[in-house]
C-alpha cells in the first residue's frame, strides 16, 4: 500500500469518526440548530400557537371604590347637614360620596385541566371580582386562591365550571439558553389575544426591582401593557415563564421584557394546592455580594458567590455548619452569583427536604447539607392596632420573630416591634411611618414588644422623640405633641 493510499484511508476514517461524534452528540445540541437554507426560514410557529394559545386567557379584575367629596369641608358633619350627603340631609348634595367601579385588564395562563390559572399579583391585587375570558370568547367567574406579592404571582380558579380546560405544561426553565426562540402570548393594550416572537436575550436577570425574588428571563419578544400574566412558551409549546414587566421609557415595548421563570411559578402553584399559603425555606443567615475587591482578597478570578456575614444561633444555617466568612458558590447543582440568585435558588426548594450548599473556605471547598424548614415564630406576634393620640395612631404592629421578619421582608435577626401595616389616612401614615419600620425607642425608652409600644404611645409628652430602624439605617425623628 502506498503512503498516499494509506494517508487517504486514514483521512476517511477520521472523517467518519468526526461524523459519528457529531451525530451522537448531546440531545440539546441537536435540538438547537440554525436554519440551513432559505426554505427553513419559511417554517411557521402556527402549530405551537394552536396548542398553547387556548390556555392563555384575558383576566378582568374590578373593584368598587368610594369617591371622596371634592371639598375637604364635606368631611365635617356640620357642613354635610346643610349641603347634603352621608350623615347630613337626604339627597345627592355636593358632598355625597359616590361609588365607582375601577377595572384592570391583564392576561393569565391555565396550567391544569380543572381550571387553575396563573397571573400576576399586580393584575388582581385589590380586586373585588375577577372574570376570565378564554380564546373562544367564553367567560367564567374566577376566585382568587392565592396572592403572593413577593413573587408578583397570583393563583385563580375557575368557579363552578364542570369541564376540562385546555392547559399548558410546565417546562424546566433552568434548561433555557440565551438565544432560544420563545413566543409571548397575551392581550396587549386590550386589543385581543396576540402572539409575538423573539429570543431569550438574557437569563438570571437581577436588580430589575419588580419582585423580591430577582431572577428573570429577559426576552426581546414584544411585551406591552396587558401582557402581564401571559405566557412565555418554548418551541414545544411549554410554559417557560410568566410575562411580568417591561423596560420602557414610553410605555410601549422597547425589546426588553422580563418573565418570571416557570420553576418559580410551579413552586407557587404547588403552594396553592397545599392550603393557599406560600411557605419558603429559611436559612437563618445574612449575606452580601462579592465585590471586585473582595474577590481579589479571596484569591478569586472573578466576583461570584455570596459571602456569609451573620449566622443565627440554632438556625438551619448554624446546624449545617455554615460560618461567617464562608463563600457560598452553589445551591444544589445551581451556581449562585449574588444574593438575588441565591434567594431564588434557595426559595424554590421544597419545605421538608434537604439541599446542599457548596462553600469555599481558606482550606478548600466543602459541601454542607441544610434542612429546608420555614422560619419559626419564636415569640407570639401579639398584633395590635395603636389607637389614640400619638404618632403611631393607625399603625398595626407585631412582635418580631424570624417568621414575622420574613413576612415584613426584614432581616431575620431583628427584635422588638415592627410596623406591619398602616391605615389609609392615619396619623402614622401622615407622619411618614412605613410598613417594615422597627420602632426601637420612644423618648429614650426602648421598645421591646408591642405591649410596650402601646403603653408608651398612651403618654402625652410635649415632644415625641422616635428612634426607628429602616432598611438597615436608624432614623431619629422629633415631633411636637
XYZ file of C-alpha atoms in Angstrom, residues 40-395:
356
model
C -36.262 26.611 6.533
C -36.938 30.296 7.132
C -40.453 29.747 5.758
C -41.412 27.412 8.585
C -44.326 28.547 10.773
C -44.955 28.793 14.501
C -48.675 28.170 13.899
C -48.719 24.594 15.305
C -47.160 25.818 18.564
C -49.637 28.689 18.811
C -52.606 26.382 18.115
C -51.529 24.176 21.006
C -50.687 26.923 23.534
C -52.995 29.863 22.786
C -56.283 28.258 24.009
C -54.754 28.077 27.518
C -53.997 31.828 27.634
C -56.909 33.880 28.970
C -57.857 37.505 29.454
C -58.192 38.471 33.107
C -60.682 41.211 34.013
C -60.355 42.484 37.594
C -62.708 45.039 39.119
C -63.169 46.750 42.452
C -65.674 49.218 43.878
C -64.243 52.399 45.402
C -65.792 55.341 47.186
C -65.315 58.705 45.506
C -64.368 61.228 48.178
C -66.034 64.670 48.208
C -64.218 67.297 46.205
C -64.060 69.787 49.086
C -62.455 68.940 52.442
C -65.330 70.822 54.126
C -67.573 67.836 53.404
C -65.544 65.740 55.853
C -67.156 67.892 58.549
C -70.660 66.744 59.697
C -71.687 70.403 60.231
C -71.255 71.249 56.548
C -72.800 67.971 55.428
C -76.028 68.884 57.290
C -76.523 71.893 55.034
C -75.102 70.579 51.757
C -76.382 67.014 51.870
C -74.651 63.667 51.656
C -73.958 60.883 54.154
C -74.585 61.946 57.730
C -76.459 65.093 56.661
C -79.660 65.966 54.919
C -81.090 63.461 52.418
C -80.253 63.879 48.783
C -77.364 63.892 46.405
C -75.675 67.072 47.592
C -72.175 68.170 46.590
C -70.668 66.251 49.486
C -72.269 62.942 48.642
C -69.762 60.087 48.235
C -70.384 58.006 45.174
C -69.366 54.506 44.333
C -67.492 53.854 41.129
C -66.005 50.701 39.651
C -62.343 50.563 38.685
C -61.210 47.804 36.367
C -57.921 46.445 35.113
C -57.022 44.098 32.311
C -54.279 41.513 32.148
C -53.571 38.008 30.968
C -53.417 34.597 32.606
C -52.377 31.034 31.848
C -54.388 27.877 32.566
C -51.950 25.319 33.976
C -54.297 22.445 34.855
C -57.343 20.805 33.299
C -59.564 21.749 36.260
C -59.124 25.488 35.652
C -56.169 26.612 37.771
C -54.893 29.908 36.330
C -51.640 31.776 36.960
C -51.452 35.544 36.551
C -49.541 38.452 38.067
C -50.484 39.649 41.514
C -50.488 43.275 40.363
C -53.265 42.431 37.874
C -55.744 41.381 40.601
C -54.140 42.824 43.767
C -57.127 44.877 45.002
C -59.913 43.244 43.025
C -63.360 42.535 44.453
C -64.298 40.391 41.456
C -62.324 38.569 38.760
C -63.586 37.263 35.453
C -61.629 35.394 32.787
C -62.300 35.106 29.061
C -60.973 32.205 27.010
C -59.691 32.499 23.460
C -63.029 31.050 22.213
C -64.809 34.031 23.908
C -66.397 32.015 26.693
C -66.275 33.835 30.035
C -66.157 32.497 33.596
C -66.059 33.962 37.083
C -62.875 33.110 38.967
C -61.969 33.035 42.636
C -58.612 34.164 43.991
C -56.902 31.177 45.581
C -53.585 32.768 46.466
C -51.859 36.134 46.164
C -48.097 36.302 46.620
C -46.831 39.851 46.463
C -43.217 38.778 46.931
C -43.122 36.947 43.588
C -45.871 39.070 41.966
C -47.825 35.900 41.231
C -51.471 35.060 41.898
C -53.409 31.813 41.502
C -57.023 31.816 40.304
C -59.558 29.006 39.987
C -62.451 28.966 37.520
C -65.624 28.975 39.593
C -68.454 26.449 39.138
C -67.198 25.036 35.844
C -67.529 21.274 35.392
C -65.414 20.753 32.326
C -61.884 20.058 31.184
C -59.921 23.160 30.211
C -57.052 23.488 27.736
C -53.820 23.982 29.673
C -50.088 24.412 29.207
C -47.469 22.082 30.644
C -44.526 23.445 32.596
C -41.027 23.344 31.134
C -37.864 23.328 33.234
C -36.789 26.971 32.980
C -33.265 26.027 34.095
C -32.712 24.378 30.705
C -33.258 27.642 28.794
C -30.279 29.112 26.982
C -29.622 32.601 25.694
C -30.633 32.568 22.031
C -33.516 30.099 22.395
C -36.624 31.126 20.439
C -39.705 31.931 22.558
C -43.255 33.168 21.952
C -45.117 35.648 24.182
C -48.912 35.228 24.235
C -51.242 37.711 25.912
C -53.657 40.611 25.434
C -51.583 43.790 24.949
C -53.474 47.081 25.203
C -56.736 45.101 25.329
C -56.765 44.587 21.552
C -57.258 40.822 21.845
C -55.039 37.787 22.029
C -51.702 38.468 20.377
C -48.597 36.383 19.746
C -45.101 37.873 19.452
C -41.842 36.065 18.769
C -38.301 36.646 19.926
C -35.370 35.041 21.652
C -34.175 34.668 25.219
C -31.829 37.649 25.373
C -30.548 37.074 28.925
C -31.042 34.776 31.902
C -30.953 35.250 35.670
C -31.552 38.993 35.410
C -31.352 40.562 38.860
C -31.742 44.158 40.077
C -34.873 44.602 37.996
C -36.798 45.875 41.037
C -40.119 44.175 40.281
C -40.323 41.414 42.902
C -38.408 40.254 45.965
C -37.007 37.297 44.046
C -34.947 38.927 41.304
C -34.194 36.191 38.780
C -35.902 36.978 35.493
C -35.844 35.634 31.974
C -35.182 38.553 29.621
C -36.644 38.416 26.118
C -36.947 40.674 23.097
C -40.372 39.219 22.226
C -42.658 42.263 22.300
C -44.386 42.587 25.694
C -46.736 45.522 26.289
C -49.275 46.658 28.915
C -51.942 43.952 29.104
C -49.400 41.172 28.516
C -48.833 40.935 32.273
C -49.631 37.417 33.452
C -49.428 35.962 29.938
C -47.377 33.022 28.754
C -43.821 32.813 27.531
C -43.574 29.463 25.746
C -40.778 27.477 24.132
C -40.750 25.755 20.760
C -42.586 22.763 22.206
C -45.441 24.956 23.440
C -44.453 24.517 27.088
C -44.581 27.293 29.683
C -41.125 28.684 30.442
C -42.228 31.913 32.130
C -44.991 34.346 33.091
C -44.576 37.722 31.378
C -44.402 40.362 34.088
C -42.648 43.612 33.237
C -41.018 45.664 30.514
C -38.208 48.186 30.455
C -39.679 51.198 28.705
C -39.358 54.972 28.618
C -42.511 55.403 26.520
C -44.865 52.790 27.976
C -44.504 50.543 24.924
C -42.172 47.667 24.176
C -38.525 48.504 23.608
C -37.485 44.903 23.176
C -36.596 44.318 26.821
C -39.220 42.275 28.644
C -38.994 40.192 31.789
C -40.701 36.920 32.696
C -40.839 35.002 35.981
C -39.203 31.578 35.395
C -41.574 28.615 35.248
C -39.759 26.862 38.103
C -40.781 29.685 40.451
C -44.308 29.652 39.003
C -44.600 25.911 39.590
C -43.443 26.388 43.205
C -46.226 28.928 43.865
C -48.853 26.753 42.131
C -47.861 23.821 44.353
C -48.129 26.086 47.403
C -51.704 26.978 46.431
C -52.565 23.282 46.318
C -51.245 22.841 49.852
C -53.541 25.336 51.540
C -53.103 28.678 49.847
C -50.017 29.899 51.729
C -46.535 30.140 50.263
C -44.101 28.640 52.786
C -40.498 29.247 51.841
C -37.415 27.685 53.369
C -35.492 29.789 55.874
C -31.712 29.685 56.096
C -31.111 31.946 59.093
C -28.041 33.686 57.684
C -27.225 37.096 56.242
C -25.028 37.511 53.199
C -23.615 40.083 50.831
C -22.403 40.326 47.252
C -18.775 39.733 46.371
C -17.184 42.906 45.024
C -14.084 43.021 42.841
C -12.021 43.989 45.895
C -13.383 41.083 47.964
C -12.807 38.675 45.078
C -9.176 39.808 44.827
C -8.693 39.445 48.585
C -10.127 35.902 48.465
C -7.969 34.964 45.501
C -10.924 34.525 43.106
C -10.552 35.044 39.373
C -13.882 36.931 39.267
C -16.572 38.234 41.647
C -19.071 35.418 42.222
C -20.969 33.704 45.012
C -22.297 35.220 48.240
C -20.323 35.961 51.388
C -21.890 34.953 54.733
C -21.874 37.885 57.173
C -24.049 36.561 60.030
C -25.386 33.185 61.159
C -28.311 32.937 63.568
C -27.803 30.678 66.558
C -29.819 27.465 66.238
C -30.881 28.277 62.652
C -30.691 25.740 59.794
C -27.527 27.542 58.652
C -25.977 27.141 62.099
C -26.931 23.463 62.338
C -25.452 22.775 58.896
C -22.069 24.131 59.965
C -22.192 27.356 57.919
C -19.861 30.024 59.320
C -19.316 33.752 58.977
C -16.811 34.313 56.170
C -17.914 31.282 54.128
C -18.337 31.903 50.418
C -21.407 30.066 49.038
C -20.932 29.255 45.358
C -23.737 26.751 44.646
C -27.166 25.715 45.923
C -27.569 22.092 44.926
C -26.213 21.914 41.383
C -27.035 25.540 40.564
C -24.399 28.257 40.607
C -25.144 31.443 42.573
C -23.576 34.761 41.630
C -25.170 37.237 44.058
C -27.715 37.364 46.932
C -30.642 37.599 44.484
C -29.694 34.437 42.624
C -29.083 32.683 45.954
C -32.527 33.767 47.184
C -34.211 32.382 44.070
C -32.338 29.062 44.128
C -32.944 28.536 47.846
C -36.578 29.700 47.860
C -37.650 27.278 45.137
C -36.551 24.219 47.154
C -39.443 22.315 48.801
C -40.008 22.536 52.555
C -39.205 19.305 54.380
C -36.386 18.228 52.105
C -32.624 18.793 52.237
C -30.378 20.715 49.895
C -26.634 21.213 49.708
C -24.546 24.371 49.815
C -21.137 24.364 48.163
C -18.898 26.546 50.319
C -15.416 27.886 49.652
C -13.148 28.245 52.684
C -9.438 29.107 53.037
C -8.595 25.384 53.224
C -10.644 24.495 50.177
C -14.157 23.668 49.036
C -16.682 21.782 51.148
C -20.334 20.759 50.882
C -22.889 21.319 53.654
C -26.342 19.718 53.956
C -29.127 22.121 55.006
C -32.597 21.159 56.192
C -35.305 23.157 54.426
C -37.787 24.412 57.023
C -39.955 27.525 57.374
C -38.965 30.458 59.556
C -40.142 29.877 63.153
C -42.332 32.183 65.206
C -40.115 32.237 68.293
C -42.274 34.777 70.149
C -46.049 35.392 69.837
C -46.646 38.121 67.272
C -49.259 39.802 69.506
C -50.547 42.024 66.707
C -52.086 45.299 67.901
C -53.540 48.371 66.227
C -52.377 51.517 68.029
C -55.204 53.928 68.771
C -55.491 57.298 70.482
C -53.441 60.442 70.027
C -49.853 59.593 69.110
C -47.625 59.421 66.032
C -48.402 55.676 65.919
C -52.194 56.009 65.683
C -53.499 53.734 62.929
C -50.389 51.557 62.798
